[in-house]
N, CA and C atoms as an extended XYZ file, in Angstrom:
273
Properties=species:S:1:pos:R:3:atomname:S:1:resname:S:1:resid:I:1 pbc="F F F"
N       -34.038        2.768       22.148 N   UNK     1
C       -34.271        1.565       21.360 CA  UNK     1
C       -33.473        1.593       20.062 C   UNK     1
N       -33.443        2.873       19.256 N   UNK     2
C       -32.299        3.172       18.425 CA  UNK     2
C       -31.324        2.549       18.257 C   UNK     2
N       -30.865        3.303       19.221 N   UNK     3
C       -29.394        3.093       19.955 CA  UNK     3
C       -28.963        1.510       20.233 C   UNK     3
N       -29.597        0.788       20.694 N   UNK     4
C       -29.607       -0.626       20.709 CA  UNK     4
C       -29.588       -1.448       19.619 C   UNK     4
N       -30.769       -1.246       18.491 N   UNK     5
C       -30.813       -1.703       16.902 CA  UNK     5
C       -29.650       -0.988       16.781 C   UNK     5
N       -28.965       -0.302       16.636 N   UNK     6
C       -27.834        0.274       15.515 CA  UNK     6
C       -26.373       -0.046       16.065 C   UNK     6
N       -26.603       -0.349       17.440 N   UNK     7
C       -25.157       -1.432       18.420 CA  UNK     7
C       -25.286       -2.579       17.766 C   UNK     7
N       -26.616       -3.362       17.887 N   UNK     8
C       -26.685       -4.578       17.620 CA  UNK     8
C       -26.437       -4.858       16.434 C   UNK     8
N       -26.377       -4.415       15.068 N   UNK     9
C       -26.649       -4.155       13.684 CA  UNK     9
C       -24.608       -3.853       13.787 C   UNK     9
N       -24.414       -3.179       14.469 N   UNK    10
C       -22.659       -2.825       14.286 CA  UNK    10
C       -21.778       -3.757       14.992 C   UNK    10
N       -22.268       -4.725       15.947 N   UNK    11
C       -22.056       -6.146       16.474 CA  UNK    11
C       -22.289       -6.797       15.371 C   UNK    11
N       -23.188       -7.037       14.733 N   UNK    12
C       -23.018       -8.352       14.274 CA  UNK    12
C       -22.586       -8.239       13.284 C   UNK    12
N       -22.110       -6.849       12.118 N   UNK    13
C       -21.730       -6.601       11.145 CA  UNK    13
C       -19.726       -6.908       11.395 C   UNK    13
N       -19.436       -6.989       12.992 N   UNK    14
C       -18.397       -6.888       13.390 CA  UNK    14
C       -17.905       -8.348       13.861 C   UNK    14
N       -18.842       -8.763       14.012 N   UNK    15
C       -18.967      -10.686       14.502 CA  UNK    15
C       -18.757      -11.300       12.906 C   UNK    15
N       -19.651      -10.920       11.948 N   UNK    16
C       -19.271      -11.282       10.727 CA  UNK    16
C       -18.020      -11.076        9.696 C   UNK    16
N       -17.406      -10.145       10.167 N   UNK    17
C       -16.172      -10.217        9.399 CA  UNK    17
C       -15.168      -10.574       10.299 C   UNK    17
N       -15.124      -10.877       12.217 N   UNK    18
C       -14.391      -11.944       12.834 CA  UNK    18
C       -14.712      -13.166       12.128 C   UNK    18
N       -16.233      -13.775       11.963 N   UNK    19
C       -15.841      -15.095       11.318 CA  UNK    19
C       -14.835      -14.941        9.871 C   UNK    19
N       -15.603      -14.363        9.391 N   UNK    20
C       -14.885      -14.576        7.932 CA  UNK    20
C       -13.261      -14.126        7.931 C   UNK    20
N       -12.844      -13.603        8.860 N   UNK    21
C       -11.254      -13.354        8.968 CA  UNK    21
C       -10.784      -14.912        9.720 C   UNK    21
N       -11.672      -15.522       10.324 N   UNK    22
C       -11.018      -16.430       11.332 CA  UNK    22
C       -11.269      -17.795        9.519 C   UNK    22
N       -12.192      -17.900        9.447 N   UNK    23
C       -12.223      -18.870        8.054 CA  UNK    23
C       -10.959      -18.823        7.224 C   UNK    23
N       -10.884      -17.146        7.077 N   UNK    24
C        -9.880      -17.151        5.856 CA  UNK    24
C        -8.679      -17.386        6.829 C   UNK    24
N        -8.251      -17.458        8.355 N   UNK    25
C        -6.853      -17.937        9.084 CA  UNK    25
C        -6.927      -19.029        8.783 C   UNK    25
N        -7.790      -20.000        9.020 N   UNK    26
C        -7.769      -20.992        9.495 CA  UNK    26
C        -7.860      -22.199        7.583 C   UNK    26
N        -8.327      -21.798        6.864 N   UNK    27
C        -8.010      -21.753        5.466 CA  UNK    27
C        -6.784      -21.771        5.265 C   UNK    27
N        -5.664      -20.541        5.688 N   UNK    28
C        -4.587      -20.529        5.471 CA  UNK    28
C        -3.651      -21.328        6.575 C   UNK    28
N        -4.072      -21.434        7.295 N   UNK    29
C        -3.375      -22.214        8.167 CA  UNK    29
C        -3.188      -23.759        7.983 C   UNK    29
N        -4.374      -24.411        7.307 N   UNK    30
C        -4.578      -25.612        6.562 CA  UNK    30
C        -3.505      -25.791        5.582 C   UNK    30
N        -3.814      -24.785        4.653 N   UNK    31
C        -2.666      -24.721        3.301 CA  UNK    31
C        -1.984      -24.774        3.548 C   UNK    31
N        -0.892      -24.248        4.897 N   UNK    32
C         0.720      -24.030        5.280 CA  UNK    32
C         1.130      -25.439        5.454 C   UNK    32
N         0.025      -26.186        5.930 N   UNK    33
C         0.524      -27.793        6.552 CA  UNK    33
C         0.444      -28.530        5.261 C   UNK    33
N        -0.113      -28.552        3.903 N   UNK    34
C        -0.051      -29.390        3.020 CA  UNK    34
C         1.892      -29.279        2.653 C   UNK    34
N         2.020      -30.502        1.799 N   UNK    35
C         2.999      -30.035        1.017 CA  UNK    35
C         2.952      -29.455       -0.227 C   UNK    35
N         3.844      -28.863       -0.557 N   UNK    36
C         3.791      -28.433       -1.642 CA  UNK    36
C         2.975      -28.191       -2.913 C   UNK    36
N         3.061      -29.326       -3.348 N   UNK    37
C         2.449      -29.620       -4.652 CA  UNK    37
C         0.860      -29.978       -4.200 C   UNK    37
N         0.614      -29.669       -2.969 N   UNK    38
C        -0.860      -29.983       -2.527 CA  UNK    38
C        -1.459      -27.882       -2.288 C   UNK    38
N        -0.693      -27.499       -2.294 N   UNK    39
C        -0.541      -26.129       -2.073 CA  UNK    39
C        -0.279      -25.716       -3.264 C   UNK    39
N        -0.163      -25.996       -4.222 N   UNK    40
C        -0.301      -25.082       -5.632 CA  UNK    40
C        -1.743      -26.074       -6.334 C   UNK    40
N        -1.731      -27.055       -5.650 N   UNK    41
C        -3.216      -27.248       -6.122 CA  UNK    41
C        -4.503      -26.353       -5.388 C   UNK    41
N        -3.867      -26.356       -4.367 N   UNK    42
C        -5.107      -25.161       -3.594 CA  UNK    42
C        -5.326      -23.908       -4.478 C   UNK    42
N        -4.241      -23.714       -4.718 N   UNK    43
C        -3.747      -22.142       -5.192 CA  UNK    43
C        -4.735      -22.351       -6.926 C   UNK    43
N        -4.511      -23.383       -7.579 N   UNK    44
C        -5.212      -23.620       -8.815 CA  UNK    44
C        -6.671      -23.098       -9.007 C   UNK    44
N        -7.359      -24.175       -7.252 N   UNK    45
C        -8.381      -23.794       -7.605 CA  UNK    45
C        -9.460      -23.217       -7.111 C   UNK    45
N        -8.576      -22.441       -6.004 N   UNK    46
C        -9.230      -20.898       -5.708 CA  UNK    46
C        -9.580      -20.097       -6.957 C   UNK    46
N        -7.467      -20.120       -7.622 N   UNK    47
C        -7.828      -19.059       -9.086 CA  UNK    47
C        -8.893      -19.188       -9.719 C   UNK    47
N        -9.709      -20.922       -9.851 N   UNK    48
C       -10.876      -20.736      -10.598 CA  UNK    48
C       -11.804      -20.690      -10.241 C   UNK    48
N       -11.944      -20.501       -8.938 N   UNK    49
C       -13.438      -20.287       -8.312 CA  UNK    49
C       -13.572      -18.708       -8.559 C   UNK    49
N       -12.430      -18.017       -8.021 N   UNK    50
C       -12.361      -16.619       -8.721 CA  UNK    50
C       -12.556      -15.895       -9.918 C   UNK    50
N       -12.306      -16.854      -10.786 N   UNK    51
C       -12.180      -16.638      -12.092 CA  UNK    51
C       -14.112      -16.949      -12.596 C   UNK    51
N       -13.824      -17.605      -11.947 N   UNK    52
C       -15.737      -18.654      -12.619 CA  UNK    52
C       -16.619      -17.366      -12.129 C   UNK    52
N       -16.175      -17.073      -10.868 N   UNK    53
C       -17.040      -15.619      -10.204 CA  UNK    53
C       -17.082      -14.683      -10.885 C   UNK    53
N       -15.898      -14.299      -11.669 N   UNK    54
C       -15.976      -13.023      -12.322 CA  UNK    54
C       -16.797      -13.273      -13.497 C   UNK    54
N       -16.608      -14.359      -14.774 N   UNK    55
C       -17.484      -14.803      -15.466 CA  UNK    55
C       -18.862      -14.526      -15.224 C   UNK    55
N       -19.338      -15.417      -14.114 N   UNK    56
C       -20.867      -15.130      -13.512 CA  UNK    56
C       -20.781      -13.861      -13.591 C   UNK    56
N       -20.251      -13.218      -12.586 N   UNK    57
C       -20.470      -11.303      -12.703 CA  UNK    57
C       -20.808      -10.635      -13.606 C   UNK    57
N       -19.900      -10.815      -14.523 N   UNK    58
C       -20.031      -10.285      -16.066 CA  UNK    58
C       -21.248      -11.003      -17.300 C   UNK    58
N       -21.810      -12.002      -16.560 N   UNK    59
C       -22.206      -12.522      -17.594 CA  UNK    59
C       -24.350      -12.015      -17.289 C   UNK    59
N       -24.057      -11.754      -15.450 N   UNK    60
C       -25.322      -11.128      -15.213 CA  UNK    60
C       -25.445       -9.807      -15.524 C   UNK    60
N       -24.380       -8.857      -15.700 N   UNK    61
C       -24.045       -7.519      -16.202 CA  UNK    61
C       -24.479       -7.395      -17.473 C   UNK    61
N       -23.928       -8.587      -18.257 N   UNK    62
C       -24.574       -8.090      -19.771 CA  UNK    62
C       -25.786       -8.635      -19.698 C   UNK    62
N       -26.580       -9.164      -19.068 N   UNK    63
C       -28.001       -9.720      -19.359 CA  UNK    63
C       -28.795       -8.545      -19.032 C   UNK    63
N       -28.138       -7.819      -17.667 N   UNK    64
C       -29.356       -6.240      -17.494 CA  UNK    64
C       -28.937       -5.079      -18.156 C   UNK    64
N       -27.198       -5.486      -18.928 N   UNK    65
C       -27.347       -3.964      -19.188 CA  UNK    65
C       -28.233       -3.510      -20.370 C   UNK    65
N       -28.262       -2.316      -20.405 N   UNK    66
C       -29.528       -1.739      -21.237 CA  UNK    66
C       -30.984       -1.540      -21.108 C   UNK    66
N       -30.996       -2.427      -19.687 N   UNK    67
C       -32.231       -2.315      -19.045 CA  UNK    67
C       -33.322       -1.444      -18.648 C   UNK    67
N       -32.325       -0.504      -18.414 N   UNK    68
C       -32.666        0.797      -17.631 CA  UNK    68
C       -32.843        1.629      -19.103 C   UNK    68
N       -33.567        2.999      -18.822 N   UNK    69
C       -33.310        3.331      -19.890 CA  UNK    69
C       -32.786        5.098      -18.732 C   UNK    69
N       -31.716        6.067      -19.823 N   UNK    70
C       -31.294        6.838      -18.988 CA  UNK    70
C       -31.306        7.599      -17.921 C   UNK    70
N       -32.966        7.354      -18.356 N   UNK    71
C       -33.685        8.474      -16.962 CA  UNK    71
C       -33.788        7.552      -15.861 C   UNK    71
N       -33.500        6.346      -16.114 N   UNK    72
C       -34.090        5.632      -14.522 CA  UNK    72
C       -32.635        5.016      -14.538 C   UNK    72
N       -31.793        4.793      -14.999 N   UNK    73
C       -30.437        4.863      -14.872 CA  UNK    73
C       -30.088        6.095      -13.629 C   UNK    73
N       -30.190        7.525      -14.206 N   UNK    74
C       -30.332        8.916      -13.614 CA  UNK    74
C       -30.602        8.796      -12.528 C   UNK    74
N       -31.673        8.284      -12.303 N   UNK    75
C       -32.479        8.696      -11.171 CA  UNK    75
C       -32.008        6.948      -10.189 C   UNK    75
N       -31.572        6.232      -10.320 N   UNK    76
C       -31.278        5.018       -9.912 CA  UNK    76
C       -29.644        5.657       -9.093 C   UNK    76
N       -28.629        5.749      -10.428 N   UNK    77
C       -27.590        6.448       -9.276 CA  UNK    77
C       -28.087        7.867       -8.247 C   UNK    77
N       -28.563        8.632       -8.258 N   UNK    78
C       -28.878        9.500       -7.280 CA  UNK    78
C       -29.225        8.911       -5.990 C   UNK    78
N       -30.655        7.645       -6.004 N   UNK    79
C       -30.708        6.736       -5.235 CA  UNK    79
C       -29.321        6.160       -4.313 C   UNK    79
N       -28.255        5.700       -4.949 N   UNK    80
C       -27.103        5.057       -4.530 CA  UNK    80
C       -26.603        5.977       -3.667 C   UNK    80
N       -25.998        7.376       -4.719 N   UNK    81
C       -25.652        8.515       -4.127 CA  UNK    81
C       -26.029        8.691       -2.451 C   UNK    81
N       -27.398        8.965       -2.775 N   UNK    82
C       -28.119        9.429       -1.029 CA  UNK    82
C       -28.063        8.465       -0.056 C   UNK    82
N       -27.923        7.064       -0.503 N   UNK    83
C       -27.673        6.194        0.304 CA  UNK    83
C       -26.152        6.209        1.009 C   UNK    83
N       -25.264        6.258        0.166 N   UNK    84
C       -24.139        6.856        0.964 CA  UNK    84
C       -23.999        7.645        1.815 C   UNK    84
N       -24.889        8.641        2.151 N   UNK    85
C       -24.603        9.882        3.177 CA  UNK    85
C       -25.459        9.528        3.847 C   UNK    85
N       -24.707        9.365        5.413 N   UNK    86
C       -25.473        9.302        6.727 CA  UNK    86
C       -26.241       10.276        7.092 C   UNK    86
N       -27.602       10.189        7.697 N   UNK    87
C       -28.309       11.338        8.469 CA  UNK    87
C       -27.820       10.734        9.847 C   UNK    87
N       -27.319       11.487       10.224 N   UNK    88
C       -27.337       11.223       11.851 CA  UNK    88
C       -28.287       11.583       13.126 C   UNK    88
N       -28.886       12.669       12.363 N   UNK    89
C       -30.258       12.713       13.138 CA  UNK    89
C       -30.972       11.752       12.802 C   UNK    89
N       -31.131       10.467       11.904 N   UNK    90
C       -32.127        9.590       11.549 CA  UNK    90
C       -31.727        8.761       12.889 C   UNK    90
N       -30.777        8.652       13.549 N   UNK    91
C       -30.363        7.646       14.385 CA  UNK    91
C       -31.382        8.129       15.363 C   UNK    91
């Protein structure tokens, strides 16, 4: 049963970045057919959807930082840490 949850879980983690590779073709494939000057407008305002994202990012970063105080900072990356390393007997 494992074995099945952790196929199915690596399917669809694998189905999801086919869509999102086929979005971002088919995105670009759109753009190739504009002309020009319709294609540096694309290009405009991706940059600022990108740009607006990073803003947001940074702007929820400074609202928690300091939150933590060191010891649960400490003990928060260790958390991360162990999450990185697979048990493979957990499978």
């Amino acid at each position: 049963m494992i074995d099945k949850e952790a196929n199915s879980l690596a399917e669809n983690k694998n189905l999801s970045i086919l869509i999102a590779m086929s979005l971002i073709e088919q995105i670009v494939a759109d753009i190739k057919l504009l002309p020009v000057d319709k294609q540096e407008a694309a290009y405009d305002y991706v940059h600022r959807l990108r740009e607006e994202t990073s803003r947001e990012r940074k702007a929820i970063l400074d609202r928690v930082f300091g939150s933590l105080s060191i010891e649960e900072a400490e003990e928060w990356e260790r958390n991360v840490q162990s999450c990185r390393t697979v048990d493979v007997e957990s499978w």
